[in-house]
PDB file of C-alpha atoms and ligand atoms in Angstrom:
ATOM      1  CA  MET G  25      -0.232   0.186   0.060  1.00 32.00           C
ATOM      2  CA  LYS G  26       1.426   3.373  -1.091  1.00 32.00           C
ATOM      3  CA  ARG G  27       1.266   6.140   0.997  1.00 33.00           C
ATOM      4  CA  THR G  28       3.014   8.903  -0.802  1.00 32.00           C
ATOM      5  CA  ARG G  29       2.392  12.283   0.815  1.00 32.00           C
ATOM      6  CA  VAL G  30       1.713  15.290  -0.959  1.00 32.00           C
ATOM      7  CA  ALA G  31       3.892  17.883   0.965  1.00 34.00           C
ATOM      8  CA  PHE G  32       4.466  20.839  -1.502  1.00 31.00           C
ATOM      9  CA  ALA G  33       4.174  24.489  -0.983  1.00 32.00           C
ATOM     10  CA  ALA G  34       1.557  24.168  -3.974  1.00 34.00           C
ATOM     11  CA  ILE G  35      -0.990  22.617  -1.421  1.00 33.00           C
ATOM     12  CA  ALA G  36      -1.346  26.651  -0.457  1.00 34.00           C
ATOM     13  CA  ALA G  37      -2.427  27.395  -3.772  1.00 34.00           C
ATOM     14  CA  VAL G  38      -4.697  24.321  -4.228  1.00 34.00           C
ATOM     15  CA  GLY G  39      -6.224  25.618  -1.122  1.00 35.00           C
ATOM     16  CA  ALA G  40      -7.692  28.494  -2.938  1.00 34.00           C
ATOM     17  CA  LEU G  41      -9.279  25.656  -5.086  1.00 34.00           C
ATOM     18  CA  THR G  42     -10.896  24.012  -2.381  1.00 36.00           C
ATOM     19  CA  LEU G  43     -14.279  24.565  -3.638  1.00 35.00           C
ATOM     20  CA  ALA G  44     -13.549  23.376  -6.916  1.00 36.00           C
ATOM     21  CA  ALA G  45     -11.588  20.563  -5.474  1.00 38.00           C
ATOM     22  CA  CYS G  46     -14.248  19.483  -2.979  1.00 37.00           C
ATOM     23  CA  THR G  47     -16.455  18.873  -5.900  1.00 39.00           C
ATOM     24  CA  ALA G  48     -14.537  15.765  -6.614  1.00 40.00           C
ATOM     25  CA  GLU G  49     -14.870  12.324  -4.948  1.00 41.00           C
ATOM     26  CA  PRO G  50     -12.934  12.126  -1.813  1.00 41.00           C
ATOM     27  CA  GLY G  51     -11.104   8.963  -3.244  1.00 41.00           C
ATOM     28  CA  ASP G  52     -10.495  10.760  -6.563  1.00 43.00           C
ATOM     29  CA  THR G  53      -7.073  12.275  -6.909  1.00 40.00           C
ATOM     30  CA  GLY G  54      -7.688  13.570 -10.301  1.00 38.00           C
ATOM     31  CA  ASP G  55      -4.758  14.858 -11.970  1.00 38.00           C
ATOM     32  CA  ASP G  56      -2.626  14.338  -8.873  1.00 39.00           C
ATOM     33  CA  GLU G  57       0.983  13.860 -10.378  1.00 35.00           C
ATOM     34  CA  THR G  58       2.534  12.473  -7.528  1.00 35.00           C
ATOM     35  CA  THR G  59       0.223   9.632  -6.795  1.00 34.00           C
ATOM     36  CA  GLY G  60      -0.822   8.530 -10.485  1.00 33.00           C
ATOM     37  CA  ALA G  61      -3.955   7.738 -11.663  1.00 34.00           C
ATOM     38  CA  GLU G  62      -3.192   4.149 -10.787  1.00 34.00           C
ATOM     39  CA  GLU G  63      -3.381   4.702  -7.567  1.00 36.00           C
ATOM     40  CA  THR G  64      -6.649   6.517  -7.182  1.00 38.00           C
ATOM     41  CA  THR G  65      -8.181   3.125  -7.762  1.00 38.00           C
ATOM     42  CA  ASP G  66      -5.872   1.223  -5.135  1.00 41.00           C
ATOM     43  CA  ASP G  67      -6.835   2.063  -1.648  1.00 43.00           C
ATOM     44  CA  GLY G  68      -7.207   5.793  -1.466  1.00 44.00           C
ATOM     45  CA  GLY G  69      -4.345   6.008   0.974  1.00 46.00           C
ATOM     46  CA  GLY G  70      -2.220   8.209  -0.557  1.00 70.00           C
ATOM     47  CA  GLY G  71      -2.014  11.870   0.461  1.00 88.00           C
ATOM     48  CA  GLN G  72      -4.863  13.904  -1.244  1.00 86.00           C
ATOM     49  CA  GLU G  73      -5.149  17.343  -2.231  1.00 87.00           C
ATOM     50  CA  GLY G  74      -7.557  19.838  -0.949  1.00 94.00           C
ATOM     51  CA  THR G  75     -10.272  19.300   1.482  1.00 96.00           C
ATOM     52  CA  ILE G  76     -13.059  16.607   2.188  1.00 98.00           C
ATOM     53  CA  ARG G  77     -16.187  18.141   3.709  1.00 98.00           C
ATOM     54  CA  ILE G  78     -17.801  15.762   6.219  1.00 98.00           C
ATOM     55  CA  GLY G  79     -21.381  15.979   7.240  1.00 98.00           C
ATOM     56  CA  ILE G  80     -22.010  15.587  11.080  1.00 98.00           C
ATOM     57  CA  LYS G  81     -24.197  16.989  13.786  1.00 98.00           C
ATOM     58  CA  PHE G  82     -23.280  19.932  15.614  1.00 97.00           C
ATOM     59  CA  ASP G  83     -25.469  19.622  18.930  1.00 96.00           C
ATOM     60  CA  GLN G  84     -25.063  16.015  19.799  1.00 97.00           C
ATOM     61  CA  PRO G  85     -22.334  15.699  22.686  1.00 97.00           C
ATOM     62  CA  GLY G  86     -20.683  12.545  22.416  1.00 97.00           C
ATOM     63  CA  LEU G  87     -21.634  11.995  18.530  1.00 98.00           C
ATOM     64  CA  GLY G  88     -21.057  15.198  16.672  1.00 98.00           C
ATOM     65  CA  PHE G  89     -20.700  18.477  18.673  1.00 98.00           C
ATOM     66  CA  GLN G  90     -19.236  22.008  17.813  1.00 97.00           C
ATOM     67  CA  ASP G  91     -17.496  23.835  20.526  1.00 96.00           C
ATOM     68  CA  GLY G  92     -15.789  26.972  18.718  1.00 96.00           C
ATOM     69  CA  ALA G  93     -13.188  25.357  16.200  1.00 95.00           C
ATOM     70  CA  GLU G  94     -13.412  22.102  18.217  1.00 97.00           C
ATOM     71  CA  TYR G  95     -15.255  19.121  16.863  1.00 98.00           C
ATOM     72  CA  THR G  96     -15.901  15.936  19.045  1.00 98.00           C
ATOM     73  CA  GLY G  97     -17.706  12.663  19.362  1.00 98.00           C
ATOM     74  CA  PHE G  98     -17.884   9.261  18.190  1.00 98.00           C
ATOM     75  CA  ASP G  99     -19.075  10.180  14.488  1.00 98.00           C
ATOM     76  CA  VAL G 100     -16.077  12.804  14.423  1.00 98.00           C
ATOM     77  CA  ASP G 101     -13.598  10.084  15.798  1.00 98.00           C
ATOM     78  CA  VAL G 102     -14.785   7.612  13.175  1.00 98.00           C
ATOM     79  CA  ALA G 103     -14.787  10.079  10.327  1.00 98.00           C
ATOM     80  CA  THR G 104     -11.413  11.344  11.201  1.00 98.00           C
ATOM     81  CA  TYR G 105     -10.199   7.730  10.850  1.00 98.00           C
ATOM     82  CA  VAL G 106     -11.829   6.986   7.752  1.00 98.00           C
ATOM     83  CA  ALA G 107     -10.588  10.224   6.071  1.00 98.00           C
ATOM     84  CA  GLU G 108      -7.171   9.634   7.070  1.00 98.00           C
ATOM     85  CA  ALA G 109      -7.287   6.184   5.509  1.00 98.00           C
ATOM     86  CA  LEU G 110      -8.561   7.883   2.772  1.00 97.00           C
ATOM     87  CA  GLY G 111      -5.384  10.172   2.372  1.00 97.00           C
ATOM     88  CA  TYR G 112      -6.873  13.052   4.336  1.00 97.00           C
ATOM     89  CA  THR G 113      -5.202  14.671   7.179  1.00 97.00           C
ATOM     90  CA  ALA G 114      -7.249  15.938  10.218  1.00 96.00           C
ATOM     91  CA  ASP G 115      -6.538  19.558   8.787  1.00 96.00           C
ATOM     92  CA  GLN G 116      -7.957  18.669   5.201  1.00 97.00           C
ATOM     93  CA  ILE G 117     -11.561  17.979   6.751  1.00 98.00           C
ATOM     94  CA  GLU G 118     -14.243  20.442   6.766  1.00 98.00           C
ATOM     95  CA  TRP G 119     -16.781  19.784   9.182  1.00 98.00           C
ATOM     96  CA  VAL G 120     -19.943  20.600   7.674  1.00 98.00           C
ATOM     97  CA  GLU G 121     -23.534  20.527  10.068  1.00 98.00           C
ATOM     98  CA  THR G 122     -25.840  18.081   8.380  1.00 98.00           C
ATOM     99  CA  PRO G 123     -29.240  18.471  10.402  1.00 97.00           C
ATOM    100  CA  SER G 124     -31.594  15.188  10.068  1.00 97.00           C
ATOM    101  CA  ALA G 125     -33.795  16.579   7.668  1.00 97.00           C
ATOM    102  CA  ASN G 126     -30.865  17.890   5.097  1.00 98.00           C
ATOM    103  CA  ARG G 127     -29.000  14.778   4.891  1.00 98.00           C
ATOM    104  CA  GLU G 128     -30.396  13.098   1.581  1.00 98.00           C
ATOM    105  CA  THR G 129     -30.562  16.826  -0.085  1.00 98.00           C
ATOM    106  CA  MET G 130     -26.974  17.933   0.787  1.00 98.00           C
ATOM    107  CA  LEU G 131     -25.719  14.263  -0.387  1.00 98.00           C
ATOM    108  CA  GLU G 132     -27.431  14.852  -3.619  1.00 97.00           C
ATOM    109  CA  GLY G 133     -26.878  18.125  -4.019  1.00 97.00           C
ATOM    110  CA  GLY G 134     -23.205  17.675  -3.614  1.00 96.00           C
ATOM    111  CA  GLN G 135     -22.626  20.056  -0.493  1.00 97.00           C
ATOM    112  CA  VAL G 136     -21.057  17.143   1.440  1.00 98.00           C
ATOM    113  CA  ASP G 137     -18.565  14.522   0.466  1.00 98.00           C
ATOM    114  CA  MET G 138     -19.896  12.224   2.757  1.00 98.00           C
ATOM    115  CA  ILE G 139     -21.933  11.887   6.230  1.00 98.00           C
ATOM    116  CA  PHE G 140     -21.151  10.594   9.659  1.00 98.00           C
ATOM    117  CA  ALA G 141     -24.148  11.853  11.446  1.00 98.00           C
ATOM    118  CA  THR G 142     -26.124   9.196  13.470  1.00 98.00           C
ATOM    119  CA  TYR G 143     -27.532   8.298  10.279  1.00 98.00           C
ATOM    120  CA  SER G 144     -29.488   5.363   9.675  1.00 98.00           C
ATOM    121  CA  ILE G 145     -29.508   3.227   7.000  1.00 98.00           C
ATOM    122  CA  THR G 146     -33.420   2.765   5.772  1.00 97.00           C
ATOM    123  CA  ASP G 147     -34.826   1.321   2.801  1.00 96.00           C
ATOM    124  CA  THR G 148     -36.117   4.660   1.687  1.00 97.00           C
ATOM    125  CA  ARG G 149     -33.140   6.654   2.103  1.00 98.00           C
ATOM    126  CA  ASP G 150     -31.384   3.258   0.432  1.00 96.00           C
ATOM    127  CA  GLU G 151     -33.232   4.532  -2.576  1.00 96.00           C
ATOM    128  CA  VAL G 152     -31.926   7.957  -2.956  1.00 97.00           C
ATOM    129  CA  VAL G 153     -28.225   8.128  -1.629  1.00 98.00           C
ATOM    130  CA  ASP G 154     -25.218   5.211  -0.876  1.00 98.00           C
ATOM    131  CA  PHE G 155     -24.423   4.027   2.488  1.00 98.00           C
ATOM    132  CA  ALA G 156     -21.077   2.396   3.793  1.00 98.00           C
ATOM    133  CA  GLY G 157     -20.900   0.851   6.865  1.00 97.00           C
ATOM    134  CA  PRO G 158     -22.920   0.085   9.466  1.00 98.00           C
ATOM    135  CA  TYR G 159     -20.232   1.142  11.970  1.00 98.00           C
ATOM    136  CA  PHE G 160     -22.673   1.255  15.025  1.00 96.00           C
ATOM    137  CA  VAL G 161     -25.994  -0.109  16.358  1.00 94.00           C
ATOM    138  CA  ALA G 162     -28.118   1.929  18.329  1.00 95.00           C
ATOM    139  CA  GLY G 163     -32.047   1.500  19.393  1.00 94.00           C
ATOM    140  CA  GLN G 164     -34.729   4.000  19.606  1.00 96.00           C
ATOM    141  CA  ASP G 165     -35.674   4.925  23.312  1.00 96.00           C
ATOM    142  CA  LEU G 166     -37.149   7.935  25.396  1.00 96.00           C
ATOM    143  CA  LEU G 167     -35.919  10.519  27.648  1.00 97.00           C
ATOM    144  CA  VAL G 168     -37.840  11.968  30.551  1.00 97.00           C
ATOM    145  CA  ARG G 169     -37.548  14.117  33.164  1.00 96.00           C
ATOM    146  CA  ALA G 170     -36.415  12.108  36.143  1.00 94.00           C
ATOM    147  CA  ASP G 171     -39.364  12.796  38.061  1.00 90.00           C
ATOM    148  CA  GLU G 172     -41.606  11.233  35.514  1.00 86.00           C
ATOM    149  CA  THR G 173     -41.979   7.606  36.386  1.00 84.00           C
ATOM    150  CA  ASP G 174     -45.101   6.599  34.566  1.00 90.00           C
ATOM    151  CA  ILE G 175     -43.322   6.427  30.814  1.00 93.00           C
ATOM    152  CA  THR G 176     -41.267   3.087  30.767  1.00 93.00           C
ATOM    153  CA  GLY G 177     -41.673   2.663  26.843  1.00 92.00           C
ATOM    154  CA  PRO G 178     -43.609   3.631  23.966  1.00 91.00           C
ATOM    155  CA  ASP G 179     -46.639   2.250  25.073  1.00 89.00           C
ATOM    156  CA  ASP G 180     -46.948   4.729  28.060  1.00 91.00           C
ATOM    157  CA  LEU G 181     -46.963   7.594  25.589  1.00 91.00           C
ATOM    158  CA  ASN G 182     -51.046   7.708  25.265  1.00 88.00           C
ATOM    159  CA  GLY G 183     -52.075  11.311  25.745  1.00 92.00           C
ATOM    160  CA  LYS G 184     -48.427  12.654  26.209  1.00 94.00           C
ATOM    161  CA  ASN G 185     -46.431  15.057  24.451  1.00 95.00           C
ATOM    162  CA  LEU G 186     -43.443  13.975  22.444  1.00 95.00           C
ATOM    163  CA  CYS G 187     -40.603  15.773  21.077  1.00 96.00           C
ATOM    164  CA  SER G 188     -38.128  14.581  18.395  1.00 95.00           C
ATOM    165  CA  VAL G 189     -36.652  16.068  15.062  1.00 95.00           C
ATOM    166  CA  ALA G 190     -38.031  16.332  11.582  1.00 95.00           C
ATOM    167  CA  GLY G 191     -36.387  14.244   9.119  1.00 95.00           C
ATOM    168  CA  SER G 192     -35.308  11.372  11.604  1.00 96.00           C
ATOM    169  CA  THR G 193     -36.471   7.677  11.630  1.00 95.00           C
ATOM    170  CA  SER G 194     -37.472   8.462  15.195  1.00 94.00           C
ATOM    171  CA  ALA G 195     -40.605  10.876  14.173  1.00 90.00           C
ATOM    172  CA  GLN G 196     -41.161   8.605  11.890  1.00 90.00           C
ATOM    173  CA  ARG G 197     -41.534   5.806  13.774  1.00 91.00           C
ATOM    174  CA  ILE G 198     -43.578   7.628  16.053  1.00 88.00           C
ATOM    175  CA  GLN G 199     -46.051   9.063  13.567  1.00 83.00           C
ATOM    176  CA  ASP G 200     -46.058   5.215  11.986  1.00 88.00           C
ATOM    177  CA  ASP G 201     -46.732   3.390  15.101  1.00 88.00           C
ATOM    178  CA  PHE G 202     -48.345   5.938  17.740  1.00 81.00           C
ATOM    179  CA  ALA G 203     -49.660   8.892  16.044  1.00 76.00           C
ATOM    180  CA  ASP G 204     -53.210   8.554  17.261  1.00 82.00           C
ATOM    181  CA  GLN G 205     -51.891   8.385  20.934  1.00 83.00           C
ATOM    182  CA  VAL G 206     -49.236  11.026  21.267  1.00 91.00           C
ATOM    183  CA  GLN G 207     -48.734  14.452  20.288  1.00 93.00           C
ATOM    184  CA  LEU G 208     -45.404  14.883  18.409  1.00 93.00           C
ATOM    185  CA  ILE G 209     -43.656  18.051  18.185  1.00 94.00           C
ATOM    186  CA  GLU G 210     -40.684  17.882  15.709  1.00 94.00           C
ATOM    187  CA  GLN G 211     -37.988  20.181  16.175  1.00 95.00           C
ATOM    188  CA  PRO G 212     -34.809  20.874  13.891  1.00 95.00           C
ATOM    189  CA  GLY G 213     -32.582  19.406  16.209  1.00 94.00           C
ATOM    190  CA  TYR G 214     -32.514  17.207  19.634  1.00 93.00           C
ATOM    191  CA  SER G 215     -30.876  20.010  21.275  1.00 90.00           C
ATOM    192  CA  GLU G 216     -34.143  22.300  21.050  1.00 94.00           C
ATOM    193  CA  CYS G 217     -36.367  19.259  22.314  1.00 96.00           C
ATOM    194  CA  ILE G 218     -34.280  19.257  25.483  1.00 95.00           C
ATOM    195  CA  GLN G 219     -35.539  22.725  26.337  1.00 94.00           C
ATOM    196  CA  TYR G 220     -38.957  21.577  25.565  1.00 96.00           C
ATOM    197  CA  LEU G 221     -38.542  19.067  27.998  1.00 96.00           C
ATOM    198  CA  LEU G 222     -37.045  20.952  30.821  1.00 94.00           C
ATOM    199  CA  GLY G 223     -39.415  23.523  30.267  1.00 94.00           C
ATOM    200  CA  GLY G 224     -42.474  21.058  30.849  1.00 95.00           C
ATOM    201  CA  GLN G 225     -43.715  21.717  27.305  1.00 96.00           C
ATOM    202  CA  VAL G 226     -43.106  18.088  26.413  1.00 97.00           C
ATOM    203  CA  ASP G 227     -43.549  15.076  28.519  1.00 96.00           C
ATOM    204  CA  ALA G 228     -40.426  12.738  26.657  1.00 96.00           C
ATOM    205  CA  ILE G 229     -38.049  13.006  23.686  1.00 97.00           C
ATOM    206  CA  THR G 230     -37.347  10.294  21.578  1.00 97.00           C
ATOM    207  CA  THR G 231     -34.306   9.301  19.386  1.00 97.00           C
ATOM    208  CA  ASP G 232     -31.539   6.682  19.477  1.00 97.00           C
ATOM    209  CA  ASP G 233     -30.342   5.621  23.040  1.00 95.00           C
ATOM    210  CA  ILE G 234     -26.862   6.847  22.430  1.00 96.00           C
ATOM    211  CA  ILE G 235     -27.747  10.426  21.568  1.00 97.00           C
ATOM    212  CA  LEU G 236     -30.148  10.740  24.546  1.00 96.00           C
ATOM    213  CA  ALA G 237     -27.542   9.382  26.793  1.00 95.00           C
ATOM    214  CA  GLY G 238     -25.064  12.183  25.647  1.00 96.00           C
ATOM    215  CA  LEU G 239     -27.684  15.147  25.793  1.00 96.00           C
ATOM    216  CA  ALA G 240     -28.939  14.266  29.150  1.00 94.00           C
ATOM    217  CA  ALA G 241     -25.139  13.952  30.766  1.00 94.00           C
ATOM    218  CA  ALA G 242     -24.324  16.867  28.929  1.00 94.00           C
ATOM    219  CA  GLU G 243     -26.910  18.988  30.329  1.00 89.00           C
ATOM    220  CA  GLY G 244     -25.481  17.550  33.790  1.00 85.00           C
ATOM    221  CA  SER G 245     -28.192  18.312  36.398  1.00 83.00           C
ATOM    222  CA  GLY G 246     -29.279  14.681  36.614  1.00 89.00           C
ATOM    223  CA  ALA G 247     -32.962  16.162  35.964  1.00 93.00           C
ATOM    224  CA  MET G 248     -33.384  13.765  32.727  1.00 95.00           C
ATOM    225  CA  VAL G 249     -32.795  10.048  32.395  1.00 95.00           C
ATOM    226  CA  VAL G 250     -33.039   7.783  29.291  1.00 95.00           C
ATOM    227  CA  VAL G 251     -35.855   5.084  30.021  1.00 95.00           C
ATOM    228  CA  GLY G 252     -33.727   2.282  28.598  1.00 93.00           C
ATOM    229  CA  ASN G 253     -36.314   0.163  26.844  1.00 91.00           C
ATOM    230  CA  PRO G 254     -35.082   0.475  23.254  1.00 93.00           C
ATOM    231  CA  PHE G 255     -37.708  -0.050  20.499  1.00 93.00           C
ATOM    232  CA  SER G 256     -35.939  -0.453  17.193  1.00 94.00           C
ATOM    233  CA  GLU G 257     -32.466  -1.141  15.638  1.00 94.00           C
ATOM    234  CA  GLU G 258     -30.697   1.602  14.125  1.00 96.00           C
ATOM    235  CA  ASN G 259     -27.768   0.908  11.959  1.00 97.00           C
ATOM    236  CA  TYR G 260     -25.570   3.694  11.147  1.00 98.00           C
ATOM    237  CA  GLY G 261     -24.000   4.134   8.012  1.00 98.00           C
ATOM    238  CA  VAL G 262     -21.883   6.599   6.147  1.00 98.00           C
ATOM    239  CA  GLY G 263     -24.006   8.497   3.852  1.00 98.00           C
ATOM    240  CA  LEU G 264     -22.625   8.814   0.559  1.00 98.00           C
ATOM    241  CA  PRO G 265     -23.823  10.519  -2.925  1.00 98.00           C
ATOM    242  CA  PRO G 266     -25.632   8.096  -4.981  1.00 96.00           C
ATOM    243  CA  GLY G 267     -23.368   6.268  -7.260  1.00 95.00           C
ATOM    244  CA  SER G 268     -20.160   7.274  -5.116  1.00 96.00           C
ATOM    245  CA  ASP G 269     -17.155   4.980  -5.771  1.00 96.00           C
ATOM    246  CA  GLN G 270     -16.229   5.507  -2.063  1.00 97.00           C
ATOM    247  CA  CYS G 271     -18.120   2.891  -0.424  1.00 98.00           C
ATOM    248  CA  GLU G 272     -15.662  -0.216  -0.535  1.00 98.00           C
ATOM    249  CA  PRO G 273     -12.569   1.953   0.667  1.00 98.00           C
ATOM    250  CA  ILE G 274     -14.832   3.589   3.480  1.00 98.00           C
ATOM    251  CA  ASN G 275     -15.411  -0.072   4.636  1.00 98.00           C
ATOM    252  CA  GLU G 276     -11.981  -1.139   4.343  1.00 98.00           C
ATOM    253  CA  ALA G 277     -11.221   1.507   6.763  1.00 98.00           C
ATOM    254  CA  ILE G 278     -14.121   0.772   9.140  1.00 98.00           C
ATOM    255  CA  GLN G 279     -13.198  -2.759   9.254  1.00 98.00           C
ATOM    256  CA  ALA G 280      -9.452  -1.793  10.281  1.00 98.00           C
ATOM    257  CA  MET G 281     -10.580   0.664  12.849  1.00 98.00           C
ATOM    258  CA  PHE G 282     -12.740  -2.615  14.011  1.00 97.00           C
ATOM    259  CA  ASP G 283     -10.059  -4.536  14.055  1.00 97.00           C
ATOM    260  CA  ASP G 284      -7.037  -2.371  15.630  1.00 96.00           C
ATOM    261  CA  GLY G 285      -9.208  -1.366  18.468  1.00 95.00           C
ATOM    262  CA  SER G 286      -9.713   2.176  17.804  1.00 96.00           C
ATOM    263  CA  TRP G 287     -13.509   1.502  17.102  1.00 96.00           C
ATOM    264  CA  GLU G 288     -14.040   0.275  21.074  1.00 94.00           C
ATOM    265  CA  ALA G 289     -11.887   2.850  22.360  1.00 95.00           C
ATOM    266  CA  ALA G 290     -13.493   5.558  20.710  1.00 96.00           C
ATOM    267  CA  ILE G 291     -17.110   4.614  21.775  1.00 95.00           C
ATOM    268  CA  GLU G 292     -15.874   4.151  25.183  1.00 92.00           C
ATOM    269  CA  ALA G 293     -14.006   7.641  25.230  1.00 94.00           C
ATOM    270  CA  ASN G 294     -17.353   9.205  24.070  1.00 96.00           C
ATOM    271  CA  THR G 295     -19.788   7.459  26.044  1.00 93.00           C
ATOM    272  CA  GLU G 296     -17.853   7.642  29.479  1.00 90.00           C
ATOM    273  CA  GLY G 297     -19.940   9.181  32.247  1.00 88.00           C
ATOM    274  CA  THR G 298     -23.180   9.012  30.531  1.00 90.00           C
ATOM    275  CA  GLY G 299     -24.270   5.489  31.568  1.00 84.00           C
ATOM    276  CA  PHE G 300     -24.927   4.774  27.941  1.00 86.00           C
ATOM    277  CA  THR G 301     -24.602   0.753  27.473  1.00 77.00           C
ATOM    278  CA  PRO G 302     -24.222  -0.314  23.837  1.00 69.00           C
ATOM    279  CA  ASN G 303     -26.943  -2.877  22.862  1.00 57.00           C
ATOM    280  CA  ALA G 304     -24.436  -5.509  21.644  1.00 55.00           C
ATOM    281  CA  ASP G 305     -21.831  -5.860  24.213  1.00 66.00           C
ATOM    282  CA  LEU G 306     -19.676  -3.451  22.364  1.00 77.00           C
ATOM    283  CA  ASN G 307     -19.439  -6.103  19.249  1.00 86.00           C
ATOM    284  CA  PRO G 308     -18.869  -4.305  15.760  1.00 93.00           C
ATOM    285  CA  PRO G 309     -21.577  -4.611  13.392  1.00 95.00           C
ATOM    286  CA  GLU G 310     -21.285  -6.627  10.338  1.00 96.00           C
ATOM    287  CA  LEU G 311     -20.706  -4.325   7.343  1.00 97.00           C
ATOM    288  CA  ARG G 312     -23.013  -4.309   4.548  1.00 96.00           C
ATOM    289  CA  GLU G 313     -22.358  -5.014   0.768  1.00 95.00           C
ATOM    290  CA  CYS G 314     -21.416  -2.131  -1.017  1.00 95.00           C
ATOM    291  CA  ALA G 315     -24.157  -1.101  -3.752  1.00 86.00           C
ATOM    292  CA  ALA G 316     -22.938  -1.632  -7.258  1.00 73.00           C
ATOM    293  CA  SER G 317     -21.734   1.954  -8.437  1.00 58.00           C
TER     294      SER G 317
HETATM  295  N1  LIG U  27     -30.544   7.685  13.597  1.00 67.28           N
HETATM  296  C1  LIG U  27     -31.882   8.195  13.485  1.00 67.28           C
HETATM  297  C2  LIG U  27     -31.809   8.953  11.849  1.00 67.28           C
HETATM  298  O1  LIG U  27     -31.148   8.584  11.355  1.00 67.28           O
HETATM  299  C3  LIG U  27     -32.044   9.290  14.622  1.00 67.28           C
HETATM  300  C4  LIG U  27     -30.871  10.165  14.764  1.00 67.28           C
HETATM  301  C5  LIG U  27     -31.006  11.508  13.756  1.00 67.28           C
HETATM  302  O2  LIG U  27     -31.944  12.031  13.675  1.00 67.28           O
HETATM  303  O3  LIG U  27     -29.566  11.589  13.535  1.00 67.28           O
HETATM  304  O4  LIG U  27     -33.101   9.334  11.591  1.00 67.28           O
END
């Protein structure tokens, strides 16, 4: 595996062309004279020019979180590992906010090269975008105020007000399975739901357990608890533009992250102190076959 690094001052000039460069597929080194066309189909491990635009959440502590110029969380760690395997240094990553409702459109419209944003692989989404992975399995759960003891699962939501996020599988599942029984309030992001829960306008928030655990821990007062009764399986995929040729190299990178221990270390580091216990005893999920591009 060749890992030719492009270390020219010319990179600075290329930086000015970042926007143009970013429209290329991440593994496409184009006319890169240092690595040669052949290597672009190799493993993508050669140094890449320009930047790679990676979509994440900005408001999900422990998963995808922006604090000034700092980006942290499990999605950020997996994305950084994968980007490095594709030949991009951490400095070449441009983090872009991809709210739940905008993910497909942002991939289709070429605003991001790939998305690591608690993005469940579903049949409906599979029809419009491509996915690598999955790299994690979460489960939909409920977050309630600590003094709210009569909600122990989705069947207890009769007559309750529930907050979730537009464009998420969580809101969709509630609409499909519980719409007659609950009043669903949809927000652009889960952090907005927290204000509704703390303010008493809703009785619960629903989304993936790992997201809820991170939100509750970050709020810090112990005022909210995750019910701990997951009722779905959410396979987090790497969202890719339709027809992408990057699924295979990304899956190779994810497999390497599973194998060398850094995947497990990333989960532990990012969920520490949140009380989150992963569904499957921290066994990495099996990667899917990539769709033919
Ligand atoms: N994993 C679910 C989804 O992709 C919920 C989390 C989210 O909205 O990002 O819709």
